CSV table of C-alpha atoms in Angstrom, one decimal:
chain,number,residue,atom,x,y,z
A,1,MET,CA,22.8,4.8,-19.5
A,2,PRO,CA,25.1,2.2,-18.2
A,3,ALA,CA,23.7,-1.5,-18.2
A,4,VAL,CA,22.4,-2.7,-15.1
A,5,SER,CA,25.0,-4.2,-12.9
A,6,PRO,CA,24.7,-8.3,-12.7
A,7,ARG,CA,25.1,-8.2,-9.0
A,8,ALA,CA,21.6,-6.1,-8.8
A,9,LEU,CA,19.9,-8.3,-11.4
A,10,GLU,CA,21.2,-11.2,-9.2
A,11,LEU,CA,19.7,-9.9,-6.2
A,12,ILE,CA,16.4,-9.0,-7.8
A,13,GLN,CA,16.0,-12.0,-9.5
A,14,ALA,CA,16.5,-13.8,-6.1
A,15,LEU,CA,13.8,-11.8,-4.7
A,16,VAL,CA,11.2,-12.2,-7.4
A,17,ARG,CA,11.6,-16.2,-7.0
A,18,MET,CA,10.5,-16.1,-3.4
A,19,ASN,CA,6.8,-16.6,-3.1
A,20,THR,CA,5.7,-13.8,-0.6
A,21,VAL,CA,2.2,-13.1,-1.7
A,22,SER,CA,0.4,-11.8,1.4
A,23,ASP,CA,-1.2,-15.1,2.1
A,24,ASN,CA,2.0,-16.6,2.6
A,25,SER,CA,5.3,-15.8,5.1
A,26,ASN,CA,7.9,-13.5,3.8
A,27,LEU,CA,10.5,-14.6,6.4
A,28,GLU,CA,12.5,-16.2,3.6
A,29,LEU,CA,13.1,-12.6,2.1
A,30,ILE,CA,13.4,-11.1,5.2
A,31,HIS,CA,16.0,-13.8,6.4
A,32,PHE,CA,17.8,-13.3,3.0
A,33,VAL,CA,18.2,-9.8,3.5
A,34,ARG,CA,19.1,-9.9,6.8
A,35,ASP,CA,22.1,-12.5,5.9
A,36,GLU,CA,23.4,-10.4,3.3
A,37,LEU,CA,23.7,-7.2,5.2
A,38,ALA,CA,25.3,-9.4,8.1
A,39,ARG,CA,27.9,-10.1,6.0
A,40,LEU,CA,28.6,-6.5,5.5
A,41,GLY,CA,28.7,-6.2,9.3
A,42,VAL,CA,25.2,-4.6,9.4
A,43,ALA,CA,22.7,-5.7,11.9
A,44,SER,CA,19.0,-5.7,11.2
A,45,ARG,CA,16.1,-4.8,13.6
A,46,ILE,CA,13.3,-7.5,13.1
A,47,THR,CA,9.6,-7.0,14.1
A,48,THR,CA,7.0,-9.8,13.5
A,49,ASN,CA,3.3,-10.1,13.4
A,50,ALA,CA,1.5,-11.7,16.3
A,51,GLY,CA,2.2,-15.3,15.0
A,52,LYS,CA,5.8,-14.6,14.3
A,53,THR,CA,5.0,-15.5,10.6
A,54,LYS,CA,5.8,-12.4,8.9
A,55,ALA,CA,8.4,-9.5,9.6
A,56,ASN,CA,9.7,-6.2,9.1
A,57,LEU,CA,13.6,-5.4,8.7
A,58,PHE,CA,14.9,-2.0,9.4
A,59,ALA,CA,18.8,-1.8,8.9
A,60,THR,CA,21.3,1.3,9.2
A,61,LEU,CA,24.0,1.7,6.6
A,62,GLY,CA,26.2,4.2,8.5
A,63,GLU,CA,25.7,3.7,12.0
A,64,GLY,CA,26.8,6.6,14.1
A,65,LYS,CA,26.2,9.2,11.4
A,66,PRO,CA,23.6,11.6,13.0
A,67,ALA,CA,20.3,10.9,10.9
A,68,GLY,CA,19.3,9.3,7.7
A,69,ILE,CA,17.2,8.5,4.9
A,70,ILE,CA,15.0,5.7,4.8
A,71,LEU,CA,14.9,3.6,1.4
A,72,SER,CA,11.2,2.0,1.9
A,73,GLY,CA,10.0,-1.0,0.5
A,74,HIS,CA,7.2,-3.6,0.8
A,75,THR,CA,8.0,-7.3,0.7
A,76,ASP,CA,4.6,-8.6,0.1
A,77,THR,CA,3.1,-9.2,-3.3
A,78,VAL,CA,-0.7,-9.9,-4.6
A,79,PRO,CA,-1.6,-13.3,-5.9
A,80,TRP,CA,-1.8,-14.3,-9.4
A,81,ASP,CA,-4.5,-17.1,-9.2
A,82,GLY,CA,-6.6,-16.9,-12.3
A,83,GLN,CA,-4.3,-14.8,-14.4
A,84,ASP,CA,-3.1,-15.6,-17.9
A,85,TRP,CA,0.7,-15.6,-17.4
A,86,THR,CA,2.7,-16.8,-20.3
A,87,LEU,CA,5.8,-17.1,-18.1
A,88,ASP,CA,6.5,-18.8,-14.3
A,89,PRO,CA,5.2,-16.0,-12.2
A,90,LEU,CA,8.3,-16.7,-10.0
A,91,SER,CA,10.9,-17.3,-13.0
A,92,ALA,CA,12.3,-13.8,-12.7
A,93,ALA,CA,13.0,-14.4,-16.6
A,94,ILE,CA,14.8,-11.6,-18.4
A,95,GLU,CA,13.4,-11.5,-21.9
A,96,GLY,CA,13.5,-8.4,-24.6
A,97,GLY,CA,14.7,-5.9,-22.0
A,98,ARG,CA,12.4,-6.7,-19.2
A,99,LEU,CA,12.6,-8.7,-15.9
A,100,TYR,CA,9.5,-10.6,-15.7
A,101,GLY,CA,7.8,-12.2,-12.5
A,102,ARG,CA,5.3,-11.2,-9.6
A,103,GLY,CA,6.5,-8.3,-7.6
A,104,SER,CA,9.7,-7.4,-10.4
A,105,CYS,CA,8.0,-3.8,-10.6
A,106,ASP,CA,6.1,-3.7,-7.1
A,107,MET,CA,8.5,-3.5,-5.5
A,108,LYS,CA,11.4,-6.2,-5.4
A,109,GLY,CA,13.3,-4.1,-8.3
A,110,PHE,CA,13.6,-1.4,-6.0
A,111,ILE,CA,14.4,-3.6,-2.9
A,112,GLY,CA,17.3,-5.6,-4.8
A,113,MET,CA,18.8,-2.6,-6.4
A,114,ALA,CA,19.0,-0.6,-2.8
A,115,LEU,CA,20.4,-4.0,-1.5
A,116,ALA,CA,22.9,-3.9,-4.1
A,117,HIS,CA,24.3,-0.6,-3.2
A,118,ALA,CA,24.4,-1.5,0.4
A,119,GLY,CA,28.3,-1.9,0.6
A,120,ASP,CA,28.3,1.5,-1.2
A,121,PHE,CA,26.3,3.2,1.1
A,122,LEU,CA,28.6,1.9,4.2
A,123,ASN,CA,31.5,3.4,2.6
A,124,SER,CA,29.7,6.7,1.7
A,125,GLN,CA,31.2,10.0,2.7
A,126,ALA,CA,27.8,11.3,3.0
A,127,PRO,CA,27.1,13.2,6.0
A,128,PHE,CA,24.1,11.1,7.1
A,129,ALA,CA,23.3,7.2,7.3
A,130,LEU,CA,21.0,5.2,4.9
A,131,HIS,CA,18.2,3.3,6.4
A,132,LEU,CA,16.8,0.3,4.7
A,133,ALA,CA,13.0,-0.5,5.9
A,134,LEU,CA,11.4,-3.5,4.4
A,135,SER,CA,7.5,-4.2,5.5
A,136,TYR,CA,4.9,-6.8,5.3
A,137,ASP,CA,1.3,-7.0,4.4
A,138,GLU,CA,1.3,-3.5,2.4
A,139,GLU,CA,-0.9,-5.0,-0.1
A,140,VAL,CA,-3.6,-5.8,2.5
A,141,GLY,CA,-3.6,-2.6,4.1
A,142,CYS,CA,-0.1,-1.3,5.1
A,143,LEU,CA,-0.1,-3.4,8.4
A,144,GLY,CA,3.5,-4.4,9.0
A,145,VAL,CA,5.0,-0.5,8.4
A,146,ARG,CA,3.1,0.8,11.7
A,147,GLU,CA,5.0,-1.7,13.6
A,148,LEU,CA,8.2,-0.9,12.1
A,149,ILE,CA,8.0,2.6,12.6
A,150,ALA,CA,6.8,2.2,16.4
A,151,ASP,CA,10.0,0.2,16.9
A,152,MET,CA,12.4,3.0,15.0
A,153,LYS,CA,10.9,5.5,17.4
A,154,ASP,CA,11.3,3.1,20.4
A,155,ALA,CA,15.1,3.1,19.1
A,156,SER,CA,15.2,7.0,19.2
A,157,ILE,CA,16.0,6.7,15.4
A,158,ALA,CA,14.7,10.2,13.7
A,159,PRO,CA,15.3,10.0,10.2
A,160,LEU,CA,15.6,13.0,7.8
A,161,ALA,CA,13.3,11.8,5.1
A,162,CYS,CA,11.8,8.6,3.4
A,163,ILE,CA,11.8,7.5,-0.3
A,164,VAL,CA,9.2,5.0,-0.9
A,165,GLY,CA,10.3,3.0,-3.9
A,166,GLU,CA,6.7,2.0,-5.4
A,167,PRO,CA,6.7,2.2,-9.1
A,168,THR,CA,6.5,5.5,-10.5
A,169,ASN,CA,8.7,5.4,-13.8
A,170,MET,CA,11.3,7.3,-11.7
A,171,VAL,CA,9.5,10.4,-11.6
A,172,PRO,CA,8.9,11.8,-7.9
A,173,ALA,CA,5.2,11.6,-6.6
A,174,THR,CA,4.4,14.1,-4.1
A,175,ALA,CA,0.5,12.9,-3.5
A,176,HIS,CA,-1.9,9.9,-3.5
A,177,LYS,CA,-5.4,9.3,-2.3
A,178,GLY,CA,-6.0,7.3,1.0
A,179,VAL,CA,-7.7,4.1,1.0
A,180,TYR,CA,-10.2,3.3,3.8
A,181,ARG,CA,-12.0,-0.1,3.7
A,182,TYR,CA,-15.0,-1.3,6.0
A,183,LYS,CA,-16.9,-4.2,6.5
A,184,CYS,CA,-20.5,-3.6,7.4
A,185,CYS,CA,-22.8,-6.6,8.9
A,186,VAL,CA,-26.7,-6.3,9.3
A,187,ARG,CA,-28.7,-8.4,11.6
A,188,GLY,CA,-32.4,-8.6,10.9
A,189,LYS,CA,-35.0,-11.0,11.6
A,190,GLU,CA,-36.1,-13.9,9.4
A,191,ALA,CA,-39.5,-14.9,8.2
A,192,HIS,CA,-41.3,-16.5,5.6
A,193,SER,CA,-41.8,-14.4,2.5
A,194,SER,CA,-45.5,-14.2,3.1
A,195,LEU,CA,-45.0,-12.8,6.5
A,196,THR,CA,-42.8,-9.6,5.9
A,197,PRO,CA,-44.3,-7.3,8.5
A,198,GLN,CA,-43.1,-10.0,10.9
A,199,SER,CA,-39.5,-9.6,10.0
A,200,VAL,CA,-36.6,-7.5,9.2
A,201,ASN,CA,-35.1,-7.8,5.7
A,202,ALA,CA,-31.3,-7.7,6.3
A,203,ILE,CA,-30.5,-7.1,2.4
A,204,GLU,CA,-33.0,-4.4,2.3
A,205,MET,CA,-31.8,-2.5,5.3
A,206,ALA,CA,-28.0,-3.0,3.9
A,207,ALA,CA,-29.0,-1.8,0.5
A,208,ARG,CA,-30.3,1.6,2.0
A,209,VAL,CA,-26.8,2.0,3.6
A,210,VAL,CA,-25.3,1.1,0.1
A,211,GLY,CA,-27.9,3.6,-1.4
A,212,LYS,CA,-26.3,6.3,1.1
A,213,LEU,CA,-23.0,5.4,-0.5
A,214,ARG,CA,-24.1,5.9,-3.7
A,215,ASP,CA,-25.5,9.4,-2.8
A,216,MET,CA,-22.2,10.4,-1.1
A,217,ALA,CA,-20.2,9.0,-4.2
A,218,GLU,CA,-22.3,11.5,-6.5
A,219,GLY,CA,-21.9,14.4,-3.9
A,220,PHE,CA,-18.2,14.0,-4.2
A,221,GLU,CA,-18.3,14.1,-8.2
A,222,ALA,CA,-20.7,16.9,-8.4
A,223,SER,CA,-19.5,19.5,-5.4
A,224,GLU,CA,-16.0,18.5,-4.3
A,225,PRO,CA,-13.3,20.8,-4.8
A,226,ARG,CA,-11.1,19.4,-7.2
A,227,TYR,CA,-7.3,18.4,-6.7
A,228,GLU,CA,-6.0,18.4,-10.3
A,229,GLY,CA,-3.5,16.0,-11.5
A,230,PHE,CA,-5.1,12.9,-10.3
A,231,ASP,CA,-6.9,10.5,-12.7
A,232,VAL,CA,-10.1,11.1,-10.8
A,233,PRO,CA,-9.9,14.5,-9.1
A,234,PHE,CA,-12.2,13.9,-6.5
A,235,SER,CA,-12.9,11.4,-3.9
A,236,THR,CA,-14.9,8.2,-4.5
A,237,ALA,CA,-16.9,5.8,-2.5
A,238,SER,CA,-17.8,2.3,-4.1
A,239,VAL,CA,-19.3,-1.2,-2.6
A,240,GLY,CA,-16.8,-4.1,-3.5
A,241,GLN,CA,-18.8,-7.0,-2.1
A,242,PHE,CA,-22.1,-7.8,-1.2
A,243,HIS,CA,-23.7,-11.1,0.4
A,244,GLY,CA,-26.9,-12.1,1.9
A,245,GLY,CA,-30.1,-14.2,1.7
A,246,ILE,CA,-30.6,-17.9,1.7
A,247,ALA,CA,-33.8,-18.5,-0.6
A,248,ASP,CA,-36.3,-16.6,-2.6
A,249,ASN,CA,-39.3,-17.2,0.0
A,250,VAL,CA,-37.3,-16.5,3.1
A,251,VAL,CA,-36.8,-13.0,4.4
A,252,PRO,CA,-33.0,-12.7,5.0
A,253,ARG,CA,-31.8,-12.5,8.3
A,254,ASP,CA,-28.3,-11.8,7.8
A,255,ALA,CA,-26.5,-9.5,4.9
A,256,GLU,CA,-22.9,-8.1,4.8
A,257,PHE,CA,-21.3,-6.0,2.3
A,258,ARG,CA,-17.6,-4.4,2.1
A,259,TYR,CA,-16.9,-0.5,0.9
A,260,GLU,CA,-14.4,1.7,0.6
A,261,PHE,CA,-13.6,5.4,0.2
A,262,ARG,CA,-10.7,6.8,-1.8
A,263,ASN,CA,-10.2,10.2,-0.6
A,264,LEU,CA,-8.2,13.3,-1.7
A,265,PRO,CA,-5.3,14.3,0.3
A,266,THR,CA,-7.6,17.4,1.2
A,267,ALA,CA,-10.6,15.4,2.3
A,268,ASP,CA,-11.2,13.7,5.5
A,269,ALA,CA,-12.0,10.0,5.2
A,270,HIS,CA,-13.0,9.5,8.9
A,271,ALA,CA,-15.7,12.3,8.3
A,272,MET,CA,-17.1,10.0,5.5
A,273,GLN,CA,-17.4,7.1,7.7
A,274,LYS,CA,-19.0,8.7,10.7
A,275,GLU,CA,-21.7,10.0,8.2
A,276,ILE,CA,-22.2,6.4,7.2
A,277,LEU,CA,-22.4,5.3,10.9
A,278,ALA,CA,-24.7,8.2,11.7
A,279,TYR,CA,-27.2,7.1,8.7
A,280,ALA,CA,-27.0,3.4,9.9
A,281,GLU,CA,-27.9,4.7,13.5
A,282,ARG,CA,-31.0,6.3,12.4
A,283,ALA,CA,-32.2,3.4,10.8
A,284,GLN,CA,-31.7,0.8,13.5
A,285,PRO,CA,-34.8,1.9,16.0
A,286,ALA,CA,-37.3,0.9,13.5
A,287,MET,CA,-35.3,-2.4,12.8
A,288,GLN,CA,-35.3,-3.1,16.8
A,289,LYS,CA,-39.1,-2.3,17.1
A,290,VAL,CA,-39.1,-5.7,15.1
A,291,SER,CA,-36.3,-7.5,16.7
A,292,PRO,CA,-34.4,-6.0,19.5
A,293,ASP,CA,-31.1,-7.9,18.0
A,294,ALA,CA,-31.5,-6.4,14.8
A,295,GLY,CA,-29.1,-3.6,13.7
A,296,PHE,CA,-25.7,-2.7,12.1
A,297,SER,CA,-22.2,-3.5,13.2
A,298,PHE,CA,-19.0,-1.9,11.3
A,299,GLU,CA,-15.5,-3.6,11.2
A,300,THR,CA,-12.4,-1.7,9.8
A,301,ILE,CA,-10.5,-3.6,7.2
A,302,CYS,CA,-7.9,-1.0,6.6
A,303,GLU,CA,-7.1,2.7,6.7
A,304,VAL,CA,-4.2,3.8,4.6
A,305,PRO,CA,-4.0,7.5,5.0
A,306,ALA,CA,-3.7,9.7,1.9
A,307,PHE,CA,-0.3,11.1,1.1
A,308,LEU,CA,0.3,15.1,0.6
A,309,GLY,CA,4.0,16.0,0.2
A,310,SER,CA,5.2,19.0,-2.1
A,311,ALA,CA,7.4,20.0,-5.0
A,312,GLY,CA,9.4,22.2,-2.5
A,313,ASP,CA,10.1,19.5,-0.1
A,314,GLU,CA,13.8,18.8,0.5
A,315,VAL,CA,13.6,15.2,0.0
A,316,THR,CA,11.3,15.8,-3.4
A,317,ARG,CA,14.3,18.1,-4.5
A,318,LEU,CA,16.9,15.5,-3.8
A,319,ALA,CA,14.6,12.7,-5.6
A,320,GLN,CA,14.4,15.0,-8.5
A,321,ARG,CA,18.2,15.6,-8.7
A,322,LEU,CA,18.8,11.8,-8.2
A,323,ALA,CA,16.3,11.0,-11.0
A,324,GLY,CA,17.6,13.3,-13.4
A,325,THR,CA,14.2,15.3,-13.9
A,326,ARG,CA,12.5,18.5,-13.1
A,327,GLU,CA,8.9,16.5,-13.2
A,328,THR,CA,6.7,15.5,-10.5
A,329,THR,CA,3.7,13.3,-10.4
A,330,LEU,CA,0.4,12.4,-8.4
A,331,VAL,CA,-0.3,8.6,-8.0
A,332,ALA,CA,-3.7,7.1,-8.3
A,333,PHE,CA,-2.6,3.9,-6.0
A,334,GLY,CA,-2.0,4.0,-2.0
A,335,THR,CA,1.5,3.3,-0.2
A,336,GLU,CA,3.1,3.5,2.7
A,337,ALA,CA,4.1,7.1,2.3
A,338,GLY,CA,1.1,8.8,4.2
A,339,ILE,CA,2.3,6.7,7.3
A,340,PHE,CA,5.6,7.9,7.3
A,341,LYS,CA,4.6,11.6,6.4
A,342,GLY,CA,2.1,10.9,9.4
A,343,ALA,CA,4.9,9.9,11.9
A,344,GLY,CA,6.8,13.4,11.1
A,345,ILE,CA,9.1,12.3,8.3
A,346,PRO,CA,9.2,14.1,5.1
A,347,THR,CA,8.4,11.8,2.3
A,348,VAL,CA,8.5,11.3,-1.4
A,349,VAL,CA,7.4,8.3,-3.7
A,350,CYS,CA,9.9,7.4,-6.5
A,351,GLY,CA,10.7,3.8,-7.7
A,352,PRO,CA,11.4,2.0,-11.0
A,353,GLY,CA,8.6,0.6,-13.2
A,354,SER,CA,4.9,1.6,-14.1
A,355,ILE,CA,1.8,0.8,-12.2
A,356,THR,CA,0.3,-0.3,-15.2
A,357,GLN,CA,2.3,-3.4,-15.0
A,358,ALA,CA,1.9,-4.1,-11.5
A,359,HIS,CA,-0.8,-6.7,-10.1
A,360,GLN,CA,-0.8,-7.9,-14.2
A,361,PRO,CA,0.0,-11.2,-15.9
A,362,ASP,CA,3.4,-11.3,-16.9
A,363,GLU,CA,4.3,-8.3,-14.6
A,364,PHE,CA,7.6,-6.8,-15.4
A,365,VAL,CA,10.0,-4.0,-14.7
A,366,SER,CA,12.1,-2.9,-17.8
A,367,LEU,CA,15.7,-3.1,-17.4
A,368,GLU,CA,15.7,1.0,-18.6
A,369,GLN,CA,13.7,1.4,-15.6
A,370,LEU,CA,16.5,-0.4,-13.2
A,371,ALA,CA,19.4,1.4,-14.8
A,372,ARG,CA,17.5,4.5,-14.0
A,373,CYS,CA,17.2,3.2,-10.7
A,374,GLN,CA,20.8,2.1,-10.5
A,375,ALA,CA,21.8,5.7,-11.1
A,376,PHE,CA,19.5,7.2,-8.4
A,377,MET,CA,21.0,4.9,-6.0
A,378,GLU,CA,24.8,5.7,-7.3
A,379,GLY,CA,23.7,9.5,-7.1
A,380,LEU,CA,22.6,8.7,-3.5
A,381,VAL,CA,25.8,7.4,-2.3
A,382,LYS,CA,27.6,10.4,-3.6
A,383,THR,CA,25.0,13.0,-2.0
A,384,SER,CA,27.1,15.4,0.2
A,385,ALA,CA,23.9,17.1,1.8
A,386,LEU,CA,19.9,16.4,1.8
A,387,ARG,CA,19.4,20.4,0.4
């Protein structure tokens, strides 16, 4: 396999050196890509969050061609606080056949490689355009991509298909679970712990809902139809945070916990959440007999839909041809693929690197994987038809 081009490495390293942790702005990266495309005469569509501190970018390479294939990537990364790195997370160092740095694998390697081929896409004889779609805040709930898709529809852009470049070792992935996270706040009535009948214990009431979640999780494991190919071939439910109480001898007035469902593509996460809401609603009247203000409130943290494509989809077969493999895979992590698919765009997930390296200390993408991605892009430039 040919070596990775110096230009591609230069662009990927430039992207990795930008600190786009989700808590930060991603505008440096977005403006960098915008300016690189502008040098080629390509205009970018920019959509921002409410505070205009973060942005999506959508650009068409081959304006005027009938429809296009999206190359999609998110620009934000997870933090590295408390992790034991041996290299500067923003160094983009190349050592031992690996390019290190936060986001190198997830997923600036793919973005940089796509950008490196922008000029080739412009000069391609392919009968369809290529679209570059970069989003913000994927890591905290796929927030930016919804604005990007809405803007795309407002502009009457109807792509043929989408390739989401998350790390799959360049093996096309046709499904992943959904990720649905919620916060539950419980308001009780405080009292001295010697007077418990005059109180509503927020922790205890919260614990009943947590117990219900545990029962549901055990039910999924025991009886949900399996979806073979996933590491865990059934839906899961779990509680990730719990807070409450101020002292041992004070019945707690407030408690809060956060939980998630990771549903199979064949399961309904909204139905799971409705079951929790109904359980809490049944518990509430007894609480309000003691204190009318007592009860439960729920907040949605994120809802990332599951993704279900097919090995028979044209975009999947295209990705297989470009990646030089007959394989497909399923991935355990969430991506923006389900949102693109939900917008009516046939989608596949395929990108360089392994998820086992993402989010880790000394995150890296191997040069071998980048070379495979480079060959994928070069093949896409020469593609004469989606089929």
